[in-house]
XYZ file of C-alpha atoms in Angstrom:
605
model
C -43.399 33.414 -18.416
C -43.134 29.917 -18.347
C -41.990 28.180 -15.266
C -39.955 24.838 -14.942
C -41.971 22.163 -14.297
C -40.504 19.000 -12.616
C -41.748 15.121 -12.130
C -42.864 14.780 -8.658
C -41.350 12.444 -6.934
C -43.350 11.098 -3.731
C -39.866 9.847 -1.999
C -38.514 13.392 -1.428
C -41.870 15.196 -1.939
C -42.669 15.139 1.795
C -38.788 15.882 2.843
C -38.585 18.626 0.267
C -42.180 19.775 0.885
C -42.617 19.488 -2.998
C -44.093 21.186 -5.062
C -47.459 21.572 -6.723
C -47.997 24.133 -9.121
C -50.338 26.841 -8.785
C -52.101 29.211 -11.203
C -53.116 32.901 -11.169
C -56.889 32.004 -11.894
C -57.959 34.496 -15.051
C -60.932 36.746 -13.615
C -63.281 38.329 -16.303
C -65.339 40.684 -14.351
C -67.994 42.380 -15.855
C -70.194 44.941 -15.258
C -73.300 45.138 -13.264
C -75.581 44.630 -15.944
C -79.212 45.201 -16.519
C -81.910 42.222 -16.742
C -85.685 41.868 -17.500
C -85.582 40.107 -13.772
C -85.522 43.641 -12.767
C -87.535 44.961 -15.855
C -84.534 46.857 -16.945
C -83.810 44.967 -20.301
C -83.119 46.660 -23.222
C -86.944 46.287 -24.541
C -88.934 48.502 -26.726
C -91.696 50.818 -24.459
C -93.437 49.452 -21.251
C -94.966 45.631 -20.578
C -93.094 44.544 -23.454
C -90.704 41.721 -22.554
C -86.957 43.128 -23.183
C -85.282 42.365 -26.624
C -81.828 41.648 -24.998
C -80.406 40.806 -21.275
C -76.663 41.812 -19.987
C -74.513 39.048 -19.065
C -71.768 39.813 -16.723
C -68.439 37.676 -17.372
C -65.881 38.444 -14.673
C -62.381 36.579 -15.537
C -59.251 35.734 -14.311
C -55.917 33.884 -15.471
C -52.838 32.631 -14.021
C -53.624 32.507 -10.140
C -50.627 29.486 -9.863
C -52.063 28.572 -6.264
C -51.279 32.250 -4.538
C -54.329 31.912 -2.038
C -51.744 34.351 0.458
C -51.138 37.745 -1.509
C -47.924 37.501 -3.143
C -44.890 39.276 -1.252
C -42.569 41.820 -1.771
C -42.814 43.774 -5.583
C -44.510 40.565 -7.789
C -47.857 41.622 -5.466
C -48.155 44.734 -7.414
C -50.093 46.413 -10.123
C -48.792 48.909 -11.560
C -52.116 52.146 -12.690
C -51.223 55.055 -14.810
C -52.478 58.454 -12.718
C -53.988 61.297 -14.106
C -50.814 63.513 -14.238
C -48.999 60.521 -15.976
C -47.204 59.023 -13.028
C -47.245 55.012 -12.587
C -48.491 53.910 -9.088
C -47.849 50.708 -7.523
C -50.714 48.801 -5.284
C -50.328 46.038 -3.289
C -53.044 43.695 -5.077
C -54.212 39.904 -4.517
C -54.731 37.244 -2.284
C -57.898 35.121 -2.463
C -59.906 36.515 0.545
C -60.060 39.898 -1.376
C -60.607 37.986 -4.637
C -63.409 36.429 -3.308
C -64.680 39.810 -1.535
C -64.122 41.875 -5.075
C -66.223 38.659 -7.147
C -68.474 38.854 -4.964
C -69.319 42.180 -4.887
C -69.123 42.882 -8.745
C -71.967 40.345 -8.887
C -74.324 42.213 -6.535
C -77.047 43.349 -9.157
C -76.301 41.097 -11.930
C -79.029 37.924 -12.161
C -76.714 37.250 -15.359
C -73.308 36.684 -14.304
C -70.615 33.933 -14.767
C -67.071 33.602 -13.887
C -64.288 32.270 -15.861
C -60.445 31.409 -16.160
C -57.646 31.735 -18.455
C -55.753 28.716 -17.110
C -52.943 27.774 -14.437
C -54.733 27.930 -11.251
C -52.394 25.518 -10.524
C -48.626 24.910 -10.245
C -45.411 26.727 -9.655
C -47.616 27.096 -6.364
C -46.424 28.885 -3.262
C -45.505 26.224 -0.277
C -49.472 26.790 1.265
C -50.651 24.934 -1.999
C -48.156 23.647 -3.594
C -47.353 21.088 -0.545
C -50.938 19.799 -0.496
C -50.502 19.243 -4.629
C -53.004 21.924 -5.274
C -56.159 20.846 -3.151
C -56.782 24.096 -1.199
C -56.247 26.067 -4.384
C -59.422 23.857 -6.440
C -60.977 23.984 -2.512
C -60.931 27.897 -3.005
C -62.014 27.810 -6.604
C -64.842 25.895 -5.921
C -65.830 28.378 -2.989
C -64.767 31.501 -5.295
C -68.064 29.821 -7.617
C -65.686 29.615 -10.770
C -67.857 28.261 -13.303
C -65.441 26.820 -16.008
C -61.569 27.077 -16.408
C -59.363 26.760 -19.494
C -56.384 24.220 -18.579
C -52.954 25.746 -18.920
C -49.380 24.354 -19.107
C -49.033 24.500 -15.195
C -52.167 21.949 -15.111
C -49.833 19.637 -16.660
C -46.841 20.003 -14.408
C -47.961 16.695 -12.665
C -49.121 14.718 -15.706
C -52.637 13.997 -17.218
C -53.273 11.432 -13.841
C -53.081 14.335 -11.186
C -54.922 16.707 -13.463
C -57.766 14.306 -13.758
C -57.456 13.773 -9.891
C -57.874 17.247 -9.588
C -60.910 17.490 -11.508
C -62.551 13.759 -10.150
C -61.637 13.976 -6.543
C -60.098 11.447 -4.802
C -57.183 11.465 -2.215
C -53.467 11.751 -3.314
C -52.267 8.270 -4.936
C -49.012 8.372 -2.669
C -49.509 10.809 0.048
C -52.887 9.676 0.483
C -55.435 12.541 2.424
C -54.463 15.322 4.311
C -56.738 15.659 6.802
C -58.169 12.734 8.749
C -61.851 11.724 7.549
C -61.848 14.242 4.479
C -61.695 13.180 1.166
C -60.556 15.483 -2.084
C -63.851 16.399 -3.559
C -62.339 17.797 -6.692
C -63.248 20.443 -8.993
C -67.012 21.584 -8.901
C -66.023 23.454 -12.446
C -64.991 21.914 -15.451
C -61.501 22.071 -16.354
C -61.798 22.490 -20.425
C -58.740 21.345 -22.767
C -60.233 21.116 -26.659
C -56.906 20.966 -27.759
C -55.122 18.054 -25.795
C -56.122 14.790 -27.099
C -54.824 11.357 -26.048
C -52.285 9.662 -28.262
C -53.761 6.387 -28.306
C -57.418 7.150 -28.613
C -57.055 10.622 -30.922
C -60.003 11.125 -28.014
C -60.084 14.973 -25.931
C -58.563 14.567 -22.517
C -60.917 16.562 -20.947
C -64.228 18.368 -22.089
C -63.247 20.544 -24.877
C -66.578 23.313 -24.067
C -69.554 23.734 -21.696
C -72.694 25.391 -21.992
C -73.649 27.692 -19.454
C -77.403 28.388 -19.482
C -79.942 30.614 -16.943
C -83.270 30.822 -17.553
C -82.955 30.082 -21.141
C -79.919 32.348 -22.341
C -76.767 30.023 -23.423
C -73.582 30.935 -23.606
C -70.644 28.591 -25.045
C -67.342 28.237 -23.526
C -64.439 26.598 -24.995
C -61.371 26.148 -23.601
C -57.631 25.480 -24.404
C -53.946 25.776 -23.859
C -51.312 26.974 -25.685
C -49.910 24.874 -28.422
C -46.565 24.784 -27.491
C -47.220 23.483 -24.150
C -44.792 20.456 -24.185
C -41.836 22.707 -24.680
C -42.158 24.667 -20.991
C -43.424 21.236 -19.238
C -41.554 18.664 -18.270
C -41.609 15.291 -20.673
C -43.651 12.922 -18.141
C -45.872 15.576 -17.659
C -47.066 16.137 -21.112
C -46.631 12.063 -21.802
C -49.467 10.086 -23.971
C -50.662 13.335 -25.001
C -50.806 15.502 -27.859
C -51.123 19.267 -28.529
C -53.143 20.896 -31.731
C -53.228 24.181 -33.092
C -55.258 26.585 -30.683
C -56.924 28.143 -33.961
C -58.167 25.336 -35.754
C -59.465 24.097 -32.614
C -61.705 26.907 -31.559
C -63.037 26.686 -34.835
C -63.980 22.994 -34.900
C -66.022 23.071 -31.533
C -67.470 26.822 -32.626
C -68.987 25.208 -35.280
C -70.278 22.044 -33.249
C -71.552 24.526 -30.794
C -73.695 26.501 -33.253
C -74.942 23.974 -35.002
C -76.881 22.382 -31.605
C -77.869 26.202 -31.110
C -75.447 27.713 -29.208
C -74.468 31.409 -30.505
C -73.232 33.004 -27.893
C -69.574 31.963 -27.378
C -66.564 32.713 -25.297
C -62.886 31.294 -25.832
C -60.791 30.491 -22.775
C -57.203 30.720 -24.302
C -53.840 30.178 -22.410
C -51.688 31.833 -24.822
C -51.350 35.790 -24.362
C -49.939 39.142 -25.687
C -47.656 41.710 -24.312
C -48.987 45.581 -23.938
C -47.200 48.114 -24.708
C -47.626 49.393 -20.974
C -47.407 47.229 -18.311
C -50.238 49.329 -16.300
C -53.239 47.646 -16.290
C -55.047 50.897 -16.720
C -53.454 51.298 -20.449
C -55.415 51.802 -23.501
C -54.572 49.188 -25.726
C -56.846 50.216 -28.431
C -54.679 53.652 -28.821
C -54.295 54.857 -31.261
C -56.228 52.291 -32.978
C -57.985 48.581 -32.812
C -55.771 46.575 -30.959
C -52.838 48.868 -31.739
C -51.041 48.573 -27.821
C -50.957 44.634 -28.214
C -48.280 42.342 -29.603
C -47.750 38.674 -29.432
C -48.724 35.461 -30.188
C -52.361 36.370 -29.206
C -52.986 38.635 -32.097
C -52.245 36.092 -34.914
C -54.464 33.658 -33.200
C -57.494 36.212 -32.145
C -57.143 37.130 -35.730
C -57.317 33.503 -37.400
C -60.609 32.942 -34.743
C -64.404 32.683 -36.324
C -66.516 35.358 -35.783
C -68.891 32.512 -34.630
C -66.623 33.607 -30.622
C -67.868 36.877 -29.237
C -65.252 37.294 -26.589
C -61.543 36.013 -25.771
C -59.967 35.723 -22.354
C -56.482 35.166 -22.398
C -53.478 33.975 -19.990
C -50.044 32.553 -19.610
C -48.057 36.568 -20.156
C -48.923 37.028 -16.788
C -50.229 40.844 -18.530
C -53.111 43.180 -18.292
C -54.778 43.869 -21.119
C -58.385 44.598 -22.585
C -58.273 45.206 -26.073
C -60.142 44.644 -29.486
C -58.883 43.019 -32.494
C -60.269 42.087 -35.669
C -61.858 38.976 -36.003
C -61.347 37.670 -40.078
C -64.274 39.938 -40.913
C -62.728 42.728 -40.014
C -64.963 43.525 -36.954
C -63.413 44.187 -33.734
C -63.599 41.786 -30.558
C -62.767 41.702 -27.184
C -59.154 40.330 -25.779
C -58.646 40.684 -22.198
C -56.136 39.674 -19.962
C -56.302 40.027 -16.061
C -52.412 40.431 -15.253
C -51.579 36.967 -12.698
C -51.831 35.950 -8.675
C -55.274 37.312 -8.603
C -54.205 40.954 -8.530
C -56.698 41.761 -11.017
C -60.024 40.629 -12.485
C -62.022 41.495 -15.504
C -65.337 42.614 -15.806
C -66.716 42.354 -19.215
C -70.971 43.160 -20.139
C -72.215 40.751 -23.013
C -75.515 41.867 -24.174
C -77.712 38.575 -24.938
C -80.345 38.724 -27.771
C -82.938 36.851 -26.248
C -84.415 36.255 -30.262
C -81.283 35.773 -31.901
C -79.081 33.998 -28.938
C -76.378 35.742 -29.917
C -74.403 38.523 -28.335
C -74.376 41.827 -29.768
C -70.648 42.674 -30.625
C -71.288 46.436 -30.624
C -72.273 46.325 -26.832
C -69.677 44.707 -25.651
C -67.936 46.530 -22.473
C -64.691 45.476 -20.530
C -62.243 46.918 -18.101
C -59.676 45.344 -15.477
C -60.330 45.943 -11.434
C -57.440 45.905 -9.285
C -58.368 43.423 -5.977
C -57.177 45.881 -3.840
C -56.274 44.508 -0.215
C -58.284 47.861 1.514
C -61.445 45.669 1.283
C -63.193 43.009 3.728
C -61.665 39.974 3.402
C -63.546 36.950 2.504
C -64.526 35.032 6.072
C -64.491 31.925 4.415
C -61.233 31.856 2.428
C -59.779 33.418 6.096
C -60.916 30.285 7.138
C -59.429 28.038 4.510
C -55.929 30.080 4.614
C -55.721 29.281 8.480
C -56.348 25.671 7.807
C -54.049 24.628 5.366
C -51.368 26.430 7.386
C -51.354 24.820 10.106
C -50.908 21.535 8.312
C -47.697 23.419 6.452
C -46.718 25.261 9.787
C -44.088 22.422 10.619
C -42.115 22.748 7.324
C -43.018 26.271 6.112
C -41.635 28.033 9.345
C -37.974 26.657 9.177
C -35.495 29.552 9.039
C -33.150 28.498 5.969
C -30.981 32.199 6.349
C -30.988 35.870 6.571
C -31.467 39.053 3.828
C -30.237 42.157 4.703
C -32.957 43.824 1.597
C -35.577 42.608 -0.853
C -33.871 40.245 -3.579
C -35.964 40.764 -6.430
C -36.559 37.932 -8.670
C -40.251 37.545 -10.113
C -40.799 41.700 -9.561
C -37.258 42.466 -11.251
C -38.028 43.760 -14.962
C -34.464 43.609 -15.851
C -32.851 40.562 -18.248
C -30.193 39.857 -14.879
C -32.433 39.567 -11.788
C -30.302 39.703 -8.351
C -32.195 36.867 -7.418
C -31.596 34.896 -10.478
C -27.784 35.688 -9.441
C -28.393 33.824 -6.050
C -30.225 30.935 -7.508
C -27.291 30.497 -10.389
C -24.747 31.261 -7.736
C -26.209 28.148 -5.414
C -26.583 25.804 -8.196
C -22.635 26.616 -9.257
C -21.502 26.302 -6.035
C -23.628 23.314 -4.890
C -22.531 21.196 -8.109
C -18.696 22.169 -8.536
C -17.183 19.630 -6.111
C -15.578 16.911 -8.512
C -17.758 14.263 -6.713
C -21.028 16.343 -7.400
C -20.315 16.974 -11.099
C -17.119 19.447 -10.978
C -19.783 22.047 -12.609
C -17.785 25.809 -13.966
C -20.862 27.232 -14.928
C -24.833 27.077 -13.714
C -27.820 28.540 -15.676
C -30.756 29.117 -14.472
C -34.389 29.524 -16.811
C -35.747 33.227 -15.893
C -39.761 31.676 -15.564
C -38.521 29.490 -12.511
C -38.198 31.936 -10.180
C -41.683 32.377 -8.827
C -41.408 34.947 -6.640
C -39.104 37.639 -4.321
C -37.287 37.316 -1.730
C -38.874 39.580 0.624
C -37.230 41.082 4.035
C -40.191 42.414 5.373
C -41.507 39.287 7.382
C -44.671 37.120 6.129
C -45.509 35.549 9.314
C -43.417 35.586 12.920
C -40.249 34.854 12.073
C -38.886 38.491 11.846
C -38.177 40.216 9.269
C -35.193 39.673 7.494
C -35.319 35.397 7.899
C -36.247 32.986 4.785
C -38.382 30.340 5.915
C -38.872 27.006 4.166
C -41.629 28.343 2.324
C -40.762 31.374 1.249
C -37.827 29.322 -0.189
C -40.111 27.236 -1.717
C -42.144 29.740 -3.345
C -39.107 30.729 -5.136
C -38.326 27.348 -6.611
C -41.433 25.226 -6.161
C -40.963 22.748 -8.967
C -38.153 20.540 -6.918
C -36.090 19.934 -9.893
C -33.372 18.035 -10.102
C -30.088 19.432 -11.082
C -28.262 17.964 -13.632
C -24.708 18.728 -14.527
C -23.596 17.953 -18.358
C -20.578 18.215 -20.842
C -21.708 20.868 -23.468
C -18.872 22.198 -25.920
C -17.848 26.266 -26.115
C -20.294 25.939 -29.342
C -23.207 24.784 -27.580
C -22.396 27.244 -24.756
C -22.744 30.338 -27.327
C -25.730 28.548 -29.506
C -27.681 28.476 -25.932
C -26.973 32.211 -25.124
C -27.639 33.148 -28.572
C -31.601 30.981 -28.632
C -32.056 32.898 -25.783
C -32.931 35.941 -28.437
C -33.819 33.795 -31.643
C -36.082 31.076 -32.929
C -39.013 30.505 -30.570
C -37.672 33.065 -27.976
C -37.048 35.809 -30.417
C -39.962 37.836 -29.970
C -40.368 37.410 -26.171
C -36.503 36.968 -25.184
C -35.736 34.387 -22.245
C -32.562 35.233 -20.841
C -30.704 32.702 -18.686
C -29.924 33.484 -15.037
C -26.038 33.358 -15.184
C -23.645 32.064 -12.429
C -20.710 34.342 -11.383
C -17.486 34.219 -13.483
C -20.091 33.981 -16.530
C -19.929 37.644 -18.406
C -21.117 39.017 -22.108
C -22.337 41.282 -23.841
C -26.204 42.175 -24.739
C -27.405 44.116 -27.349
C -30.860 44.952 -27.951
C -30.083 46.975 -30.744
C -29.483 43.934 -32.880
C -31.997 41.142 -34.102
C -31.975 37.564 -33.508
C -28.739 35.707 -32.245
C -26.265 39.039 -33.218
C -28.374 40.200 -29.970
C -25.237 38.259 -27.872
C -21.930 39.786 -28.643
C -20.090 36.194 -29.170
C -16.503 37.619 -28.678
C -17.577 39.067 -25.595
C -18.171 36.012 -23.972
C -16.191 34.780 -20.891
C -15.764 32.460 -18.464
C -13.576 33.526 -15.400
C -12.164 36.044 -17.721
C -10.771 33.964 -20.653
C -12.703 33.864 -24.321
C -14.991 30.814 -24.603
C -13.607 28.207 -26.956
C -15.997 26.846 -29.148
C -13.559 23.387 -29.099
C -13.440 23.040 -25.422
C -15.662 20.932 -23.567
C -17.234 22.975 -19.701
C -19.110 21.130 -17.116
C -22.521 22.939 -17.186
C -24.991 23.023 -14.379
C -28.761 23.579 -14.511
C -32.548 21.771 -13.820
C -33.439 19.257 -15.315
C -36.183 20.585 -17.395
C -33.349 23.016 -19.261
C -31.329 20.005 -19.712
C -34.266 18.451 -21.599
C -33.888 21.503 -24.005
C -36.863 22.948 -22.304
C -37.806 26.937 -22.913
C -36.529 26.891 -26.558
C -33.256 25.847 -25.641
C -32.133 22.765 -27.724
C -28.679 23.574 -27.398
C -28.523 22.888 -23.882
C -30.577 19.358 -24.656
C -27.010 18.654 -26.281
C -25.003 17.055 -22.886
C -23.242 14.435 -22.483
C -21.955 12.801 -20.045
C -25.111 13.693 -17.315
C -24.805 13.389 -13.625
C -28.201 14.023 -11.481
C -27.735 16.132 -8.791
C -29.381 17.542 -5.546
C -32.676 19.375 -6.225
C -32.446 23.165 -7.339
C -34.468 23.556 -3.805
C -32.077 21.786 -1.772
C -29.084 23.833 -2.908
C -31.093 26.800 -2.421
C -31.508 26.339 0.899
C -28.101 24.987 1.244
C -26.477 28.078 0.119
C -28.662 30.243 2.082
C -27.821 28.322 4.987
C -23.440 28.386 3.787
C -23.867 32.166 3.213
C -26.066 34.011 5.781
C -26.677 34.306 9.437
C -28.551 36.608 11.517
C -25.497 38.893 12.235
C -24.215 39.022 8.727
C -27.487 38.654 6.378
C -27.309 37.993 2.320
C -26.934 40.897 0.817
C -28.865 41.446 -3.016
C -26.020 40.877 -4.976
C -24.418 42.868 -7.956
C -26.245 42.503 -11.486
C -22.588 43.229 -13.571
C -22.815 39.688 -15.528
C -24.655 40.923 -18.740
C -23.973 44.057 -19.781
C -27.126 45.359 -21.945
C -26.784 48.166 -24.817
C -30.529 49.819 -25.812
């Protein structure tokens, strides 16, 4: 699910309305819990003081700055009914995050809230504009106590994340509103696993200690290893990434030996349930038997010294148990993405021991349903920030005649992805602009739907500026490249091998592009090579094509080294600016876009 990051650049951030990236906060929710505040700990007879207290962790992951709830099908949840049918809500939005948090903590004197990582980046236009300030602004008003960093945080570099953290107004664009200052995070942002090149020192806190009235419970926090293949070079610059395992581990055992049992892992790095309703059982039949992914080896490899993991980056819901090395099981949850979900998970506290009893341990995911108050305060903050965006979000850019699914299409060729491909070709294939015959397009860049229905008063039907934006919000810059028939089939084939294997990424194609897919196969025989063609010929591996796509793909980004091959580079437009460009070339109020045909990759299961 990873997104294209970009380098920001301050000259055309203001024009383009650039982009910040956002992330889908992870909620841990957890129960209303018992406490000897109330006298109802879990104590032996009357007047005794209780043995054990109930802390409540509620969690979320992956918020990417989606204050609004998201549009169109990518605001959805997707719950299993009784009778077997799969039910779609409209979930999320911050004032009925902050309503559900809020609420789930009535009754719990116990009870701290957590993240899984990118709360920031690949942010829709409200946040992304303002480089992520009214997201932290909402955080800190949501009462998040700690957050892991994930690869979104990094979109901007280490400089803007510590900005975000510090406070402290916008190096270029300066402050937003007259007489206020950024105040920054009022949590700690915790990365154990990014250290500084030069100094071997942590970047950021690697854990934090969260104590009440004498119970402690450890947090550590980090990102996925292989952050600095999905973000952008400058982003990631001066730092380096270690091994989320081994990590854990080290500041598990620094944590118990000053006395700190209890301990919970932040981790942005997920898994992929078998179902995608949140509702699933993914300990059916067995321990952690509805889970794969790259979260399983790690929660595996991870001390027993953690009591509790809370996951990220899939953008999945999940709350499962899997073996720690001795064999005992553990909670792994997951709370989906864009605050559509939060998870509420009881840890029992022994007050003697300090440690949390693993038996006891409860979870489940809660839907933030939009049928609830919402939040006065994060009304408040919505209207606010929009009215500084009004100017540039509200610019009609064209006209749909339906939803174009992007972000909410499950299938390997999204119509959307079509559109985006189609833009970038057509953009880039004058001989003065790079005399591109073929555009790709990464599948985690497109943040969002196009929706029809309208978000504001524009009518429905019209793309604004920002709902353009929130489809691309990274601002890339295109580049166009000479890459050889080889390369051409190498990149379709990485698409479903090496790194990508297990969780295939499959490029957004432009039209004239067509193949063969088959998910029968394993590995790079998953692309039927003599199927490929361009404009109806065979691809030859000897010829050299002009090939268009961001910047960030062109840096072999996503697990694609092939396409890190080019030669011969020419820096285009931004993949934003031929967006709109196309959707201006292409639509108008009488004769709307239509979703286009998905006939490019034909898939065999």
């Amino acid at each position: 699910m990873s997104a294209t990051p970009q380098k920001k650049r301050a000259s055309r951030r203001v024009l383009a309305a650039a982009a910040g990236l956002a992330t889908v906060g992870a909620l841990v929710a957890a129960m209303p819990a018992g406490a000897h505040d109330r006298g109802h700990g879990h104590g032996h007879g009357h007047g005794h003081k209780p043995r054990t207290v109930d802390v409540q962790l509620l969690s979320f992951n992956d918020l990417h700055g989606n204050l609004e709830p998201p549009a169109g099908s990518a605001g959805n949840v997707s719950e299993t009914q009784p009778d077997g049918t799969v039910k779609a809500i409209p979930a999320g939005g911050v004032e009925y995050l902050a309503t559900s948090l809020r609420t789930a903590r009535k009754g719990s004197p116990y009870s701290v809230t957590a993240a899984g990582g990118d709360m920031v980046g690949a942010s829709p236009l409200l946040s992304g504009l303002f480089h992520d300030e009214p997201t932290i602004e909402a955080l800190n008003k949501l009462k998040l106590d700690v957050s892991a960093v994930g690869n979104h945080e990094f979109d901007e570099g280490a400089t803007e994340l510590a900005r975000l953290q510090n406070g402290g107004c916008h190096p270029v664009e300066g402050c937003y509103e007259k007489g206020k200052k950024f105040k920054g995070a009022d949590f700690p942002y915790l990365a154990a696993n990014v250290t500084k090149e030069k100094t071997g020192k942590p970047l950021l806190k690697p854990y934090t200690v969260w104590k009440k009235n004498g119970v402690k419970i450890g947090f550590i926090g980090v990102t996925l290893e292989g952050t600095p293949d999905i973000v952008t070079a400058n982003g990631v610059k001066g730092l380096k990434f270690h091994d989320e395992v081994e990590t854990i581990n080290k500041y598990a055992r620094e944590l118990d030996r000053k006395g700190v049992k209890s301990i919970v892992a932040l981790i942005h790095e997920g898994g992929a349930p078998a179902s995608t309703s949140y509702n699933y059982d993914c300990d059916s039949p067995g321990a952690g038997d509805g889970i794969s992914g790259p979260i399983v080896d790690i929660a595996k490899g991870i001390t027993p010294k953690v009591d509790a993991l809370v996951t990220g980056h899939t953008h999945q819901a999940y709350v499962c148990t899997v073996p720690d090395p001795a064999g005992k099981p553990r909670m792994v949850t997951s709370a989906s993405s864009f605050g559509k979900l939060y998870t509420d998970t009881t840890l029992t506290y022994d007050l003697r021991t300090k440690d949390i009893v693993r038996t006891s341990v409860k979870s489940a995911n809660h839907v933030v349903t939009r049928d609830q108050p919402k939040a006065a305060d994060m009304t408040s903050l919505i209207e606010r920030w929009n009215k500084l965006a009004a100017p540039i979000a509200n610019r009609p850019q064209g006209w749909i005649s339906a939803d174009i699914n992007g972000r909410g299409s499950t299938a390997p060729e999204k119509p959307l992805g079509n559109v985006i491909a189609d833009a970038q070709l057509e953009g880039l294939a004058p001989a003065d602009k790079g005399g591109a015959e073929v555009a790709f397009m990464n599948p985690g860049g497109i943040r969002a739907d196009l929706v029809h229905k309208a978000s504001g008063s524009e009518g429905d039907g019209v793309v604004t500026y920002g709902e353009a934006f929130t489809v691309q919000p990274f601002t890339n810059m295109m580049n166009v490249v000479d890459l050889t028939g080889a390369q051409l089939v190498a990149a379709l084939q990485q698409q479903v091998s090496g790194p990508n294997e297990a969780s295939p990424k499959i490029l957004q194609v432009s039209k004239g592009l067509t193949y063969t897919l088959d998910l029968t196969k394993t590995g790079a025989a998953r692309v039927v090579t003599d199927s490929i063609k361009l404009n109806g010929a065979a691809i030859d591996p000897a010829r050299t094509y002009r090939v268009a796509m961001n910047e960030f793909l062109a840096g072999g980004g996503d697990g694609f080294p092939a396409l890190g091959q080019g030669t011969n580079k020419l820096v285009g437009a931004s993949d934003l600016d031929l967006f709109n460009a196309y959707l201006a070339a292409h639509s108008t109020a009488a004769a709307p876009l239509a979703p286009p045909a998905t006939d490019r990759i034909t898939v065999v299961q």
